[in-house]
Protein backbone atom coordinates (compact mmCIF):
# COMPACT_ATOMS: atom_id res chain seq x y z
CA UNK A 1 0.00 0.00 0.00
CA UNK A 2 1.14 3.53 -0.74
CA UNK A 3 2.96 5.13 2.23
CA UNK A 4 0.88 8.32 1.96
CA UNK A 5 -2.33 6.29 2.14
CA UNK A 6 -1.07 4.41 5.19
CA UNK A 7 -0.27 7.70 6.93
CA UNK A 8 -3.68 9.16 6.03
CA UNK A 9 -5.43 6.02 7.26
CA UNK A 10 -3.54 6.25 10.57
CA UNK A 11 -4.49 9.89 10.89
CA UNK A 12 -8.12 9.01 10.18
CA UNK A 13 -7.99 6.34 12.91
CA UNK A 14 -6.74 8.86 15.48
CA UNK A 15 -9.46 11.29 14.41
CA UNK A 16 -12.09 8.61 14.93
CA UNK A 17 -10.71 7.72 18.36
CA UNK A 18 -10.66 11.33 19.50
CA UNK A 19 -14.15 11.94 18.09
CA UNK A 20 -15.50 8.82 19.82
CA UNK A 21 -14.09 9.90 23.17
CA UNK A 22 -16.03 13.15 22.96
CA UNK A 23 -19.23 11.64 21.57
CA UNK A 24 -22.22 11.09 23.83
CA UNK A 25 -23.53 8.53 21.35
CA UNK A 26 -20.40 6.44 21.80
CA UNK A 27 -20.91 6.41 25.55
CA UNK A 28 -24.57 5.51 25.10
CA UNK A 29 -23.75 2.32 23.18
CA UNK A 30 -22.08 0.73 26.14
CA UNK A 31 -19.08 2.76 27.15
CA UNK A 32 -20.71 5.13 29.64
CA UNK A 33 -18.89 3.66 32.62
CA UNK A 34 -15.56 3.59 30.87
CA UNK A 35 -13.69 6.85 30.70
CA UNK A 36 -10.46 7.09 28.76
CA UNK A 37 -7.60 8.35 30.85
CA UNK A 38 -6.12 11.78 30.31
CA UNK A 39 -2.86 10.01 29.54
CA UNK A 40 -4.49 8.09 26.69
CA UNK A 41 -6.12 11.22 25.26
CA UNK A 42 -2.85 13.15 25.42
CA UNK A 43 -1.03 10.24 23.78
CA UNK A 44 -3.58 10.03 20.97
CA UNK A 45 -3.41 13.79 20.40
CA UNK A 46 0.38 13.70 20.42
CA UNK A 47 0.53 10.81 17.95
CA UNK A 48 -1.97 12.57 15.70
CA UNK A 49 0.17 15.72 15.77
CA UNK A 50 3.25 13.67 14.82
CA UNK A 51 1.41 12.23 11.84
CA UNK A 52 0.28 15.64 10.62
CA UNK A 53 3.93 16.73 10.46
CA UNK A 54 4.67 13.86 8.07
CA UNK A 55 1.97 14.96 5.62
CA UNK A 56 2.39 17.60 2.94
CA UNK A 57 0.42 20.71 4.05
CA UNK A 58 -1.68 20.77 0.85
CA UNK A 59 -2.55 17.11 1.28
CA UNK A 60 -3.38 17.68 4.96
CA UNK A 61 -5.63 20.60 4.03
CA UNK A 62 -7.42 18.36 1.53
CA UNK A 63 -7.76 15.67 4.21
CA UNK A 64 -9.19 18.15 6.73
CA UNK A 65 -11.64 19.50 4.14
CA UNK A 66 -12.92 16.01 3.32
CA UNK A 67 -13.13 15.10 7.03
CA UNK A 68 -15.15 18.23 7.72
CA UNK A 69 -17.45 17.66 4.74
CA UNK A 70 -18.20 13.98 5.31
CA UNK A 71 -17.59 13.79 9.05
CA UNK A 72 -15.57 10.65 8.95
CA UNK A 73 -14.51 8.45 6.11
CA UNK A 74 -11.72 10.17 4.24
CA UNK A 75 -9.73 7.21 2.98
CA UNK A 76 -11.89 4.56 1.35
CA UNK A 77 -11.39 1.24 -0.32
CA UNK A 78 -12.00 0.66 -4.01
CA UNK A 79 -14.41 -2.23 -4.41
CA UNK A 80 -14.44 -3.70 -7.92
CA UNK A 81 -13.83 -0.28 -9.47
CA UNK A 82 -16.42 1.45 -7.25
CA UNK A 83 -15.56 4.15 -4.73
CA UNK A 84 -16.17 2.84 -1.21
CA UNK A 85 -17.26 6.32 -0.10
CA UNK A 86 -19.82 7.50 -2.66
CA UNK A 87 -20.29 4.18 -4.51
CA UNK A 88 -19.73 5.70 -7.95
CA UNK A 89 -18.11 3.57 -10.64
CA UNK A 90 -14.58 4.80 -11.17
CA UNK A 91 -12.82 5.04 -14.50
CA UNK A 92 -10.82 1.82 -14.98
CA UNK A 93 -7.58 3.75 -15.35
CA UNK A 94 -8.14 5.46 -12.00
CA UNK A 95 -9.02 2.20 -10.28
CA UNK A 96 -5.71 0.75 -11.48
CA UNK A 97 -3.70 3.83 -10.49
CA UNK A 98 -4.96 3.69 -6.88
CA UNK A 99 -2.98 0.48 -6.44
CA UNK A 100 0.30 2.38 -6.58
CA UNK A 101 -0.49 6.11 -6.41
CA UNK A 102 -2.34 8.50 -4.17
CA UNK A 103 -5.54 9.29 -6.06
CA UNK A 104 -8.89 10.79 -5.16
CA UNK A 105 -12.38 9.89 -6.26
CA UNK A 106 -13.45 12.33 -8.99
CA UNK A 107 -16.96 12.45 -7.49
CA UNK A 108 -16.50 12.81 -3.71
CA UNK A 109 -12.79 13.62 -3.45
CA UNK A 110 -12.03 10.91 -0.90
CA UNK A 111 -8.64 9.22 -1.07
CA UNK A 112 -8.78 5.78 -2.61
CA UNK A 113 -6.88 2.61 -1.80
CA UNK A 114 -7.00 -0.86 -3.20
CA UNK A 115 -6.81 -4.13 -1.28
CA UNK A 116 -6.11 -7.39 -3.12
XYZ file of C-alpha atoms in Angstrom:
116
model
C 0.000 0.000 0.000
C 1.139 3.525 -0.741
C 2.960 5.128 2.233
C 0.880 8.316 1.963
C -2.329 6.294 2.138
C -1.069 4.413 5.192
C -0.272 7.704 6.932
C -3.679 9.158 6.032
C -5.433 6.016 7.265
C -3.540 6.246 10.568
C -4.494 9.892 10.889
C -8.120 9.011 10.185
C -7.990 6.342 12.908
C -6.744 8.862 15.483
C -9.461 11.291 14.410
C -12.094 8.608 14.929
C -10.707 7.721 18.357
C -10.663 11.333 19.503
C -14.146 11.940 18.089
C -15.504 8.820 19.824
C -14.094 9.896 23.170
C -16.026 13.152 22.958
C -19.226 11.639 21.572
C -22.218 11.093 23.833
C -23.525 8.532 21.352
C -20.395 6.436 21.802
C -20.905 6.408 25.550
C -24.567 5.512 25.095
C -23.753 2.316 23.180
C -22.076 0.725 26.138
C -19.077 2.759 27.147
C -20.711 5.128 29.636
C -18.885 3.656 32.623
C -15.558 3.591 30.869
C -13.690 6.851 30.697
C -10.456 7.087 28.761
C -7.599 8.352 30.848
C -6.125 11.779 30.311
C -2.857 10.013 29.542
C -4.488 8.088 26.690
C -6.124 11.218 25.265
C -2.855 13.149 25.416
C -1.025 10.236 23.781
C -3.581 10.026 20.974
C -3.411 13.787 20.398
C 0.383 13.703 20.415
C 0.532 10.805 17.951
C -1.966 12.572 15.702
C 0.175 15.718 15.771
C 3.245 13.666 14.822
C 1.411 12.227 11.838
C 0.283 15.639 10.618
C 3.933 16.726 10.459
C 4.671 13.865 8.069
C 1.966 14.956 5.620
C 2.385 17.600 2.937
C 0.419 20.711 4.047
C -1.678 20.771 0.851
C -2.552 17.113 1.282
C -3.376 17.683 4.960
C -5.631 20.602 4.034
C -7.417 18.358 1.529
C -7.763 15.668 4.208
C -9.191 18.150 6.733
C -11.638 19.504 4.140
C -12.915 16.010 3.324
C -13.127 15.100 7.031
C -15.152 18.228 7.718
C -17.448 17.658 4.742
C -18.199 13.980 5.309
C -17.594 13.790 9.051
C -15.571 10.647 8.947
C -14.512 8.453 6.113
C -11.718 10.173 4.240
C -9.730 7.210 2.976
C -11.895 4.561 1.347
C -11.392 1.235 -0.324
C -12.002 0.656 -4.005
C -14.406 -2.227 -4.415
C -14.436 -3.699 -7.921
C -13.828 -0.278 -9.466
C -16.424 1.449 -7.250
C -15.563 4.150 -4.734
C -16.174 2.838 -1.209
C -17.259 6.321 -0.103
C -19.824 7.503 -2.659
C -20.291 4.179 -4.513
C -19.732 5.699 -7.946
C -18.115 3.568 -10.644
C -14.584 4.797 -11.170
C -12.824 5.036 -14.503
C -10.822 1.822 -14.976
C -7.580 3.746 -15.354
C -8.136 5.463 -12.001
C -9.024 2.199 -10.277
C -5.714 0.752 -11.483
C -3.696 3.825 -10.487
C -4.962 3.693 -6.884
C -2.981 0.481 -6.443
C 0.301 2.377 -6.584
C -0.488 6.107 -6.414
C -2.336 8.499 -4.174
C -5.535 9.295 -6.063
C -8.894 10.787 -5.156
C -12.379 9.892 -6.258
C -13.451 12.329 -8.989
C -16.957 12.453 -7.489
C -16.505 12.806 -3.706
C -12.787 13.621 -3.452
C -12.030 10.910 -0.903
C -8.644 9.222 -1.074
C -8.776 5.779 -2.613
C -6.885 2.613 -1.795
C -7.005 -0.856 -3.203
C -6.811 -4.128 -1.280
C -6.113 -7.387 -3.117
